[in-house]
Amino acid sequence: MTKNVLSVYLELIFKVVLAVMLAGVFFLFTNLTTEAFDTPKYLALLGFVGITLVVLTLKFTVEDKVVLLRTPLDLPLLLLLAVVVISTIFSSSPFISLLGHQGKINGSLVALVSYILFYFLYVNNLKSFKEVRLVINLLFGAGAILSLVTILSYFGINFLPADWNQTVNFTPTGSSFSTTAILAMLLPLLAVEILTGKTVATLSEIPRLGIYFIYGLLLALFGITIVLTGGVASFVAGLSALGLAILASKPNLKQINWIFVAVPTALAILLAVLSFIPPVGGAQNPLYERAKNFPREVQLDFLTSWKVSVSAFRDHPFWGTGPSTHLFNFTLYKPIEFNNSTFWNIRFEQSFNEYLQVLGTLGGIGLLALISVTLLFIGAAWKTIRLDKTLEQPQNPVNRLSIGLAISGLTFIIILIFHTATLPVWVVGLTILGSFMVVNFLREGPARSLFGGFGENIGQNILRVAANISSTRSSEEVVRINALPGVLLVIGLALTLFAFFYGGKFAVADYYHRQAILAIGRNDGLAAYNAFVEAENRNPYNDLYRINIAQTNFALANAIATAKAPTPENPQGTLTDEDRQNIQVLLQQAINEGRTAVTLSPRSVANWEVLATLYRQIAGVAENALLFSLDSYGRAIFQDPLNPLLRLGVGGTYYAVQNYDLAIRFFTDAINLKPDFANAYYNLSVAMRDKGDLVNAQAAAERMLSLLEADSDDYRVGTDYLNDLKNRISPPSPQQPPAAETQGALEADVNVEVGQPQEIATPSAVKRPNATPEPTPQP
């Protein structure tokens, strides 16, 4: 009796923790962490995984047996888990693969492991149809609140403090894609419930119309949100979900049920027409204007994603480049034609879809595992839909739930085909997949054949090595080893404590990092410095913290030098020996932190670029600083060989030391990489002018003007400059191009030790390529 009571309490704990976690994934966000949405949502997921792992193993100990539910997705998910771990071990940026990039945890090792553990823990804790229905109802309620908040923000109705929903694209999940993708996955559950429900035939059944009305209202609310704030992936997923639901349900038009689907669908279509089709003549359409100005997500195109991922697969075919490394793959392998696109200066952290992302970051084996999950679920979902057509009770609520979950799972797969998944999308998608597996396991009749024989021989052979197995159901293994439940409990407790300790430690570090950023916004450099130090002490493996504290150190040194610099009233300045020592220490720390950042993440172009800028800005107080700056720029170019901005920076560095020939060469490289780069033509013209080649300088200036808008300020500045060239008027002093501009504490009487450069990483010159070149080898 005591065991039964304890089991009941453990099941109650699971339900409560699950509800809290789902609420957190939908609605939790805070300004106490660097990433306001991703980090708190992950902490909610981590809490669920840890607590549920202890609850499950404790339940095994109480019952003195280990009962595990087998599903068709187990083996490919375990394979994916193994690939993620191995890929992280062999990653060139293991700390990035472990914890994520720039504070974003989704896609990292810890996130992917949490997703997979969530699936296994979820399916092994649900025990009845009622529990699955409760989860679905929780998703419906959360989706309704999510839709209302998103729509209110869309129409500019602000109800949260100024730090939050002052933008029209605010949504609690963190992105419009996450919100609309989740709602798209919920659409078929509603539509199937309505279309396959019982028809109202008697007065006693009239209340059923109220349920259909509520479902129809939710269907309309979800559809409106998708139309107003969604993108291509959400549109395709939503339409596919609704279409599959209608095809699978085959509604009888003689019944009244179909109206509760038809009216919301018609309303969504009407809103889409009003939002995306321009009004005729001089008519006013505020919906069209609002939709046109709505800030929608910028997604990397399929062709560029394909080239990047295939190139990464070519060089790392088995395990890929590591979790969370798509940004590095993008900078290294992007095609040169990408520079002609509208978003040429954006570094994309995500691929076009999840499959291409996995191909590049987890390699061919990782892609095989993900495709296996996809195909196995599609097969099971198709069998469910086919079998339910022959059931004697097509209106059975369990059958309706099974069909709805099958189509929702297919919708999740469609979303993965058209977009990479976010943390909320992964959690809701895996919840749907797990619910489908549990429902079909619990069902009686033909649907049980979905699992029959799948992995049974393999699973039994493996488990028999350790113990005697008694199988009470075709998809359930009962493992009996005297000490096994206790051993699993100890392991579960140890893993949970380990995860909570380091998760809490890194969360506190992220809190201090956020406080440092807020201090910078208040112009409180000392508070920012102290907070950065606290963050770094708690998480020394985060390159973002290192690079930020490097920039803060430099800013503090520059502020001291600027405040006490010579003035007309005081030509000697007010810089004391203590000030000089402080400046020297701050600049030395800035360089050391920058070097540590590139050591932690050697493939990060941004880190190399910041380090190069730091070296260039301290050139006046550190011997060989310009050589180190050029070396850092060169290593950044090796990681991003087709980036014209990096070539512009190198050219500016050479121009600053009046090496006009090399400046011209790198400015020309920038132009060859991006022929419509007006700023590069301007820099090239200035370098040619100062070298004395006025004819070619004039030609470059004329080309620059042809690329500028005639009514822009840049065009007016460029016109004045071109007139100067035409009149052969030499400037009174060398005019630095924008790429060579530097500022900082370069004149202070201090000496910063940077050492001797071993070998400067100098990229080769760029010709005008006709096709995507091979990536430059890493130094």
mmCIF file of N, CA and C in Angstrom, residues 609-706:
data_model
loop_
_atom_site.group_PDB
_atom_site.id
_atom_site.type_symbol
_atom_site.label_atom_id
_atom_site.label_comp_id
_atom_site.label_asym_id
_atom_site.label_seq_id
_atom_site.Cartn_x
_atom_site.Cartn_y
_atom_site.Cartn_z
ATOM 1 N N GLU A 609 38.498 39.477 -35.470
ATOM 2 C CA GLU A 609 38.325 40.852 -35.928
ATOM 3 C C GLU A 609 38.467 41.838 -34.773
ATOM 4 N N VAL A 610 37.879 41.506 -33.629
ATOM 5 C CA VAL A 610 38.009 42.369 -32.453
ATOM 6 C C VAL A 610 39.466 42.436 -32.006
ATOM 7 N N LEU A 611 40.137 41.298 -31.989
ATOM 8 C CA LEU A 611 41.541 41.283 -31.582
ATOM 9 C C LEU A 611 42.388 42.120 -32.539
ATOM 10 N N ALA A 612 42.108 42.022 -33.835
ATOM 11 C CA ALA A 612 42.846 42.832 -34.808
ATOM 12 C C ALA A 612 42.633 44.316 -34.565
ATOM 13 N N THR A 613 41.398 44.695 -34.250
ATOM 14 C CA THR A 613 41.098 46.102 -33.975
ATOM 15 C C THR A 613 41.822 46.590 -32.722
ATOM 16 N N LEU A 614 41.861 45.735 -31.691
ATOM 17 C CA LEU A 614 42.562 46.106 -30.463
ATOM 18 C C LEU A 614 44.046 46.338 -30.726
ATOM 19 N N TYR A 615 44.665 45.443 -31.461
ATOM 20 C CA TYR A 615 46.080 45.608 -31.784
ATOM 21 C C TYR A 615 46.315 46.909 -32.558
ATOM 22 N N ARG A 616 45.444 47.192 -33.507
ATOM 23 C CA ARG A 616 45.637 48.389 -34.328
ATOM 24 C C ARG A 616 45.481 49.654 -33.496
ATOM 25 N N GLN A 617 44.562 49.623 -32.530
ATOM 26 C CA GLN A 617 44.304 50.807 -31.728
ATOM 27 C C GLN A 617 45.378 51.078 -30.674
ATOM 28 N N ILE A 618 46.193 50.072 -30.346
ATOM 29 C CA ILE A 618 47.272 50.307 -29.380
ATOM 30 C C ILE A 618 48.628 50.395 -30.081
ATOM 31 N N ALA A 619 48.588 50.594 -31.389
ATOM 32 C CA ALA A 619 49.842 50.618 -32.149
ATOM 33 C C ALA A 619 50.792 51.697 -31.651
ATOM 34 N N GLY A 620 50.252 52.782 -31.090
ATOM 35 C CA GLY A 620 51.107 53.867 -30.619
ATOM 36 C C GLY A 620 51.831 53.570 -29.324
ATOM 37 N N VAL A 621 51.425 52.528 -28.599
ATOM 38 C CA VAL A 621 52.040 52.234 -27.301
ATOM 39 C C VAL A 621 52.568 50.809 -27.220
ATOM 40 N N ALA A 622 52.487 50.046 -28.296
ATOM 41 C CA ALA A 622 52.948 48.659 -28.270
ATOM 42 C C ALA A 622 53.736 48.363 -29.540
ATOM 43 N N GLU A 623 54.977 47.945 -29.364
ATOM 44 C CA GLU A 623 55.809 47.595 -30.506
ATOM 45 C C GLU A 623 55.253 46.335 -31.169
ATOM 46 N N ASN A 624 55.269 46.330 -32.486
ATOM 47 C CA ASN A 624 54.786 45.201 -33.299
ATOM 48 C C ASN A 624 53.264 45.043 -33.263
ATOM 49 N N ALA A 625 52.549 46.009 -32.694
ATOM 50 C CA ALA A 625 51.103 45.856 -32.599
ATOM 51 C C ALA A 625 50.451 45.787 -33.971
ATOM 52 N N LEU A 626 50.945 46.598 -34.924
ATOM 53 C CA LEU A 626 50.356 46.566 -36.260
ATOM 54 C C LEU A 626 50.604 45.228 -36.945
ATOM 55 N N LEU A 627 51.758 44.625 -36.687
ATOM 56 C CA LEU A 627 52.021 43.306 -37.266
ATOM 57 C C LEU A 627 51.038 42.276 -36.700
ATOM 58 N N PHE A 628 50.795 42.344 -35.399
ATOM 59 C CA PHE A 628 49.813 41.434 -34.800
ATOM 60 C C PHE A 628 48.406 41.726 -35.316
ATOM 61 N N SER A 629 48.122 43.003 -35.565
ATOM 62 C CA SER A 629 46.818 43.354 -36.121
ATOM 63 C C SER A 629 46.639 42.730 -37.498
ATOM 64 N N LEU A 630 47.650 42.837 -38.329
ATOM 65 C CA LEU A 630 47.582 42.247 -39.668
ATOM 66 C C LEU A 630 47.478 40.723 -39.589
ATOM 67 N N ASP A 631 48.195 40.126 -38.624
ATOM 68 C CA ASP A 631 48.122 38.684 -38.461
ATOM 69 C C ASP A 631 46.712 38.259 -38.049
ATOM 70 N N SER A 632 46.107 39.008 -37.130
ATOM 71 C CA SER A 632 44.746 38.674 -36.688
ATOM 72 C C SER A 632 43.744 38.861 -37.819
ATOM 73 N N TYR A 633 43.906 39.926 -38.590
ATOM 74 C CA TYR A 633 43.031 40.107 -39.752
ATOM 75 C C TYR A 633 43.197 38.961 -40.738
ATOM 76 N N GLY A 634 44.454 38.539 -40.919
ATOM 77 C CA GLY A 634 44.706 37.437 -41.840
ATOM 78 C C GLY A 634 44.037 36.160 -41.384
ATOM 79 N N ARG A 635 44.084 35.874 -40.081
ATOM 80 C CA ARG A 635 43.441 34.665 -39.567
ATOM 81 C C ARG A 635 41.917 34.776 -39.635
ATOM 82 N N ALA A 636 41.411 35.991 -39.490
ATOM 83 C CA ALA A 636 39.970 36.181 -39.687
ATOM 84 C C ALA A 636 39.594 35.906 -41.143
ATOM 85 N N ILE A 637 40.441 36.341 -42.066
ATOM 86 C CA ILE A 637 40.159 36.121 -43.492
ATOM 87 C C ILE A 637 40.242 34.643 -43.837
ATOM 88 N N PHE A 638 41.158 33.896 -43.198
ATOM 89 C CA PHE A 638 41.217 32.461 -43.433
ATOM 90 C C PHE A 638 39.912 31.781 -43.035
ATOM 91 N N GLN A 639 39.231 32.309 -42.021
ATOM 92 C CA GLN A 639 37.954 31.747 -41.586
ATOM 93 C C GLN A 639 36.764 32.315 -42.364
ATOM 94 N N ASP A 640 36.950 33.448 -43.004
ATOM 95 C CA ASP A 640 35.885 34.089 -43.784
ATOM 96 C C ASP A 640 36.498 34.658 -45.061
ATOM 97 N N PRO A 641 36.935 33.782 -45.974
ATOM 98 C CA PRO A 641 37.763 34.218 -47.105
ATOM 99 C C PRO A 641 37.059 35.121 -48.105
ATOM 100 N N LEU A 642 35.741 35.127 -48.123
ATOM 101 C CA LEU A 642 35.026 35.907 -49.130
ATOM 102 C C LEU A 642 34.344 37.135 -48.535
ATOM 103 N N ASN A 643 34.816 37.598 -47.396
ATOM 104 C CA ASN A 643 34.224 38.759 -46.727
ATOM 105 C C ASN A 643 34.946 40.033 -47.161
ATOM 106 N N PRO A 644 34.303 40.912 -47.913
ATOM 107 C CA PRO A 644 34.976 42.137 -48.378
ATOM 108 C C PRO A 644 35.280 43.114 -47.245
ATOM 109 N N LEU A 645 34.514 43.088 -46.161
ATOM 110 C CA LEU A 645 34.756 44.010 -45.050
ATOM 111 C C LEU A 645 36.098 43.741 -44.378
ATOM 112 N N LEU A 646 36.478 42.476 -44.283
ATOM 113 C CA LEU A 646 37.777 42.155 -43.683
ATOM 114 C C LEU A 646 38.921 42.662 -44.564
ATOM 115 N N ARG A 647 38.777 42.508 -45.862
ATOM 116 C CA ARG A 647 39.811 43.029 -46.771
ATOM 117 C C ARG A 647 39.897 44.553 -46.653
ATOM 118 N N LEU A 648 38.753 45.171 -46.464
ATOM 119 C CA LEU A 648 38.743 46.627 -46.291
ATOM 120 C C LEU A 648 39.499 47.018 -45.023
ATOM 121 N N GLY A 649 39.326 46.245 -43.951
ATOM 122 C CA GLY A 649 40.029 46.536 -42.710
ATOM 123 C C GLY A 649 41.529 46.395 -42.845
ATOM 124 N N VAL A 650 41.979 45.361 -43.558
ATOM 125 C CA VAL A 650 43.418 45.183 -43.780
ATOM 126 C C VAL A 650 43.969 46.331 -44.621
ATOM 127 N N GLY A 651 43.239 46.710 -45.649
ATOM 128 C CA GLY A 651 43.671 47.829 -46.477
ATOM 129 C C GLY A 651 43.786 49.111 -45.670
ATOM 130 N N GLY A 652 42.840 49.327 -44.757
ATOM 131 C CA GLY A 652 42.900 50.509 -43.912
ATOM 132 C C GLY A 652 44.101 50.500 -42.991
ATOM 133 N N THR A 653 44.469 49.307 -42.508
ATOM 134 C CA THR A 653 45.655 49.209 -41.652
ATOM 135 C C THR A 653 46.925 49.561 -42.420
ATOM 136 N N TYR A 654 47.041 49.055 -43.630
ATOM 137 C CA TYR A 654 48.211 49.391 -44.446
ATOM 138 C C TYR A 654 48.213 50.869 -44.820
ATOM 139 N N TYR A 655 47.031 51.424 -45.064
ATOM 140 C CA TYR A 655 46.964 52.845 -45.401
ATOM 141 C C TYR A 655 47.442 53.708 -44.238
ATOM 142 N N ALA A 656 47.110 53.276 -42.998
ATOM 143 C CA ALA A 656 47.479 54.052 -41.821
ATOM 144 C C ALA A 656 48.991 54.197 -41.684
ATOM 145 N N VAL A 657 49.739 53.224 -42.194
ATOM 146 C CA VAL A 657 51.211 53.304 -42.136
ATOM 147 C C VAL A 657 51.781 53.723 -43.492
ATOM 148 N N GLN A 658 50.899 54.254 -44.365
ATOM 149 C CA GLN A 658 51.275 54.819 -45.661
ATOM 150 C C GLN A 658 51.896 53.792 -46.604
ATOM 151 N N ASN A 659 51.511 52.538 -46.459
ATOM 152 C CA ASN A 659 51.907 51.509 -47.417
ATOM 153 C C ASN A 659 50.792 51.433 -48.458
ATOM 154 N N TYR A 660 50.840 52.366 -49.401
ATOM 155 C CA TYR A 660 49.727 52.540 -50.343
ATOM 156 C C TYR A 660 49.579 51.360 -51.296
ATOM 157 N N ASP A 661 50.673 50.721 -51.667
ATOM 158 C CA ASP A 661 50.578 49.600 -52.609
ATOM 159 C C ASP A 661 49.759 48.448 -52.028
ATOM 160 N N LEU A 662 50.086 48.048 -50.789
ATOM 161 C CA LEU A 662 49.314 46.966 -50.175
ATOM 162 C C LEU A 662 47.896 47.417 -49.825
ATOM 163 N N ALA A 663 47.733 48.695 -49.469
ATOM 164 C CA ALA A 663 46.384 49.201 -49.223
ATOM 165 C C ALA A 663 45.537 49.076 -50.484
ATOM 166 N N ILE A 664 46.109 49.490 -51.617
ATOM 167 C CA ILE A 664 45.390 49.395 -52.892
ATOM 168 C C ILE A 664 45.061 47.944 -53.215
ATOM 169 N N ARG A 665 46.014 47.047 -52.932
ATOM 170 C CA ARG A 665 45.768 45.631 -53.222
ATOM 171 C C ARG A 665 44.567 45.097 -52.447
ATOM 172 N N PHE A 666 44.473 45.404 -51.149
ATOM 173 C CA PHE A 666 43.374 44.868 -50.342
ATOM 174 C C PHE A 666 42.056 45.584 -50.613
ATOM 175 N N PHE A 667 42.112 46.865 -50.944
ATOM 176 C CA PHE A 667 40.880 47.546 -51.370
ATOM 177 C C PHE A 667 40.371 46.941 -52.671
ATOM 178 N N THR A 668 41.300 46.599 -53.555
ATOM 179 C CA THR A 668 40.916 45.949 -54.814
ATOM 180 C C THR A 668 40.334 44.562 -54.545
ATOM 181 N N ASP A 669 40.914 43.842 -53.577
ATOM 182 C CA ASP A 669 40.347 42.544 -53.195
ATOM 183 C C ASP A 669 38.888 42.685 -52.769
ATOM 184 N N ALA A 670 38.621 43.711 -51.967
ATOM 185 C CA ALA A 670 37.248 43.928 -51.500
ATOM 186 C C ALA A 670 36.308 44.168 -52.669
ATOM 187 N N ILE A 671 36.783 44.919 -53.659
ATOM 188 C CA ILE A 671 35.947 45.200 -54.833
ATOM 189 C C ILE A 671 35.735 43.942 -55.657
ATOM 190 N N ASN A 672 36.781 43.123 -55.818
ATOM 191 C CA ASN A 672 36.632 41.883 -56.578
ATOM 192 C C ASN A 672 35.656 40.926 -55.904
ATOM 193 N N LEU A 673 35.596 40.972 -54.582
ATOM 194 C CA LEU A 673 34.646 40.123 -53.869
ATOM 195 C C LEU A 673 33.227 40.672 -53.935
ATOM 196 N N LYS A 674 33.114 42.000 -54.003
ATOM 197 C CA LYS A 674 31.791 42.637 -54.078
ATOM 198 C C LYS A 674 31.887 43.822 -55.027
ATOM 199 N N PRO A 675 31.603 43.628 -56.292
ATOM 200 C CA PRO A 675 31.796 44.689 -57.297
ATOM 201 C C PRO A 675 30.934 45.932 -57.075
ATOM 202 N N ASP A 676 29.884 45.860 -56.287
ATOM 203 C CA ASP A 676 29.033 47.035 -56.050
ATOM 204 C C ASP A 676 29.292 47.646 -54.671
ATOM 205 N N PHE A 677 30.492 47.482 -54.141
ATOM 206 C CA PHE A 677 30.850 47.946 -52.804
ATOM 207 C C PHE A 677 31.372 49.379 -52.911
ATOM 208 N N ALA A 678 30.473 50.364 -52.711
ATOM 209 C CA ALA A 678 30.831 51.771 -52.906
ATOM 210 C C ALA A 678 31.930 52.215 -51.946
ATOM 211 N N ASN A 679 31.873 51.781 -50.694
ATOM 212 C CA ASN A 679 32.866 52.190 -49.709
ATOM 213 C C ASN A 679 34.266 51.728 -50.098
ATOM 214 N N ALA A 680 34.366 50.537 -50.692
ATOM 215 C CA ALA A 680 35.669 50.037 -51.132
ATOM 216 C C ALA A 680 36.227 50.893 -52.267
ATOM 217 N N TYR A 681 35.365 51.331 -53.180
ATOM 218 C CA TYR A 681 35.825 52.206 -54.265
ATOM 219 C C TYR A 681 36.327 53.538 -53.707
ATOM 220 N N TYR A 682 35.667 54.050 -52.689
ATOM 221 C CA TYR A 682 36.098 55.311 -52.097
ATOM 222 C C TYR A 682 37.483 55.162 -51.455
ATOM 223 N N ASN A 683 37.648 54.091 -50.670
ATOM 224 C CA ASN A 683 38.947 53.854 -50.047
ATOM 225 C C ASN A 683 40.041 53.639 -51.084
ATOM 226 N N LEU A 684 39.711 52.910 -52.131
ATOM 227 C CA LEU A 684 40.678 52.681 -53.202
ATOM 228 C C LEU A 684 41.070 53.999 -53.866
ATOM 229 N N SER A 685 40.096 54.842 -54.110
ATOM 230 C CA SER A 685 40.378 56.129 -54.760
ATOM 231 C C SER A 685 41.282 56.997 -53.892
ATOM 232 N N VAL A 686 41.013 57.041 -52.588
ATOM 233 C CA VAL A 686 41.839 57.853 -51.693
ATOM 234 C C VAL A 686 43.271 57.327 -51.658
ATOM 235 N N ALA A 687 43.440 56.000 -51.593
ATOM 236 C CA ALA A 687 44.783 55.418 -51.564
ATOM 237 C C ALA A 687 45.526 55.724 -52.870
ATOM 238 N N MET A 688 44.838 55.627 -53.997
ATOM 239 C CA MET A 688 45.467 55.943 -55.284
ATOM 240 C C MET A 688 45.822 57.417 -55.369
ATOM 241 N N ARG A 689 44.943 58.254 -54.861
ATOM 242 C CA ARG A 689 45.233 59.691 -54.877
ATOM 243 C C ARG A 689 46.484 60.015 -54.082
ATOM 244 N N ASP A 690 46.588 59.443 -52.884
ATOM 245 C CA ASP A 690 47.739 59.753 -52.051
ATOM 246 C C ASP A 690 49.016 59.123 -52.587
ATOM 247 N N LYS A 691 48.885 58.077 -53.378
ATOM 248 C CA LYS A 691 50.061 57.497 -54.026
ATOM 249 C C LYS A 691 50.499 58.353 -55.207
ATOM 250 N N GLY A 692 49.563 59.169 -55.744
ATOM 251 C CA GLY A 692 49.867 60.016 -56.879
ATOM 252 C C GLY A 692 49.227 59.579 -58.175
ATOM 253 N N ASP A 693 48.451 58.510 -58.147
ATOM 254 C CA ASP A 693 47.783 58.000 -59.350
ATOM 255 C C ASP A 693 46.403 58.647 -59.445
ATOM 256 N N LEU A 694 46.373 59.919 -59.886
ATOM 257 C CA LEU A 694 45.122 60.681 -59.869
ATOM 258 C C LEU A 694 44.131 60.217 -60.922
ATOM 259 N N VAL A 695 44.617 59.732 -62.038
ATOM 260 C CA VAL A 695 43.721 59.304 -63.114
ATOM 261 C C VAL A 695 42.876 58.103 -62.658
ATOM 262 N N ASN A 696 43.551 57.080 -62.137
ATOM 263 C CA ASN A 696 42.816 55.907 -61.651
ATOM 264 C C ASN A 696 41.992 56.240 -60.413
ATOM 265 N N ALA A 697 42.472 57.185 -59.587
ATOM 266 C CA ALA A 697 41.697 57.617 -58.432
ATOM 267 C C ALA A 697 40.381 58.238 -58.872
ATOM 268 N N GLN A 698 40.425 59.032 -59.951
ATOM 269 C CA GLN A 698 39.204 59.643 -60.466
ATOM 270 C C GLN A 698 38.250 58.582 -61.009
ATOM 271 N N ALA A 699 38.784 57.569 -61.694
ATOM 272 C CA ALA A 699 37.931 56.506 -62.234
ATOM 273 C C ALA A 699 37.241 55.743 -61.104
ATOM 274 N N ALA A 700 37.982 55.464 -60.033
ATOM 275 C CA ALA A 700 37.390 54.758 -58.889
ATOM 276 C C ALA A 700 36.313 55.611 -58.219
ATOM 277 N N ALA A 701 36.557 56.936 -58.133
ATOM 278 C CA ALA A 701 35.576 57.829 -57.515
ATOM 279 C C ALA A 701 34.312 57.909 -58.364
ATOM 280 N N GLU A 702 34.455 57.919 -59.657
ATOM 281 C CA GLU A 702 33.288 57.958 -60.538
ATOM 282 C C GLU A 702 32.466 56.675 -60.413
ATOM 283 N N ARG A 703 33.174 55.562 -60.310
ATOM 284 C CA ARG A 703 32.453 54.298 -60.115
ATOM 285 C C ARG A 703 31.720 54.300 -58.766
ATOM 286 N N MET A 704 32.353 54.867 -57.742
ATOM 287 C CA MET A 704 31.722 54.970 -56.428
ATOM 288 C C MET A 704 30.418 55.749 -56.521
ATOM 289 N N LEU A 705 30.445 56.901 -57.212
ATOM 290 C CA LEU A 705 29.235 57.723 -57.321
ATOM 291 C C LEU A 705 28.112 56.989 -58.039
ATOM 292 N N SER A 706 28.476 56.175 -59.020
ATOM 293 C CA SER A 706 27.443 55.443 -59.772
ATOM 294 C C SER A 706 26.714 54.424 -58.909
#
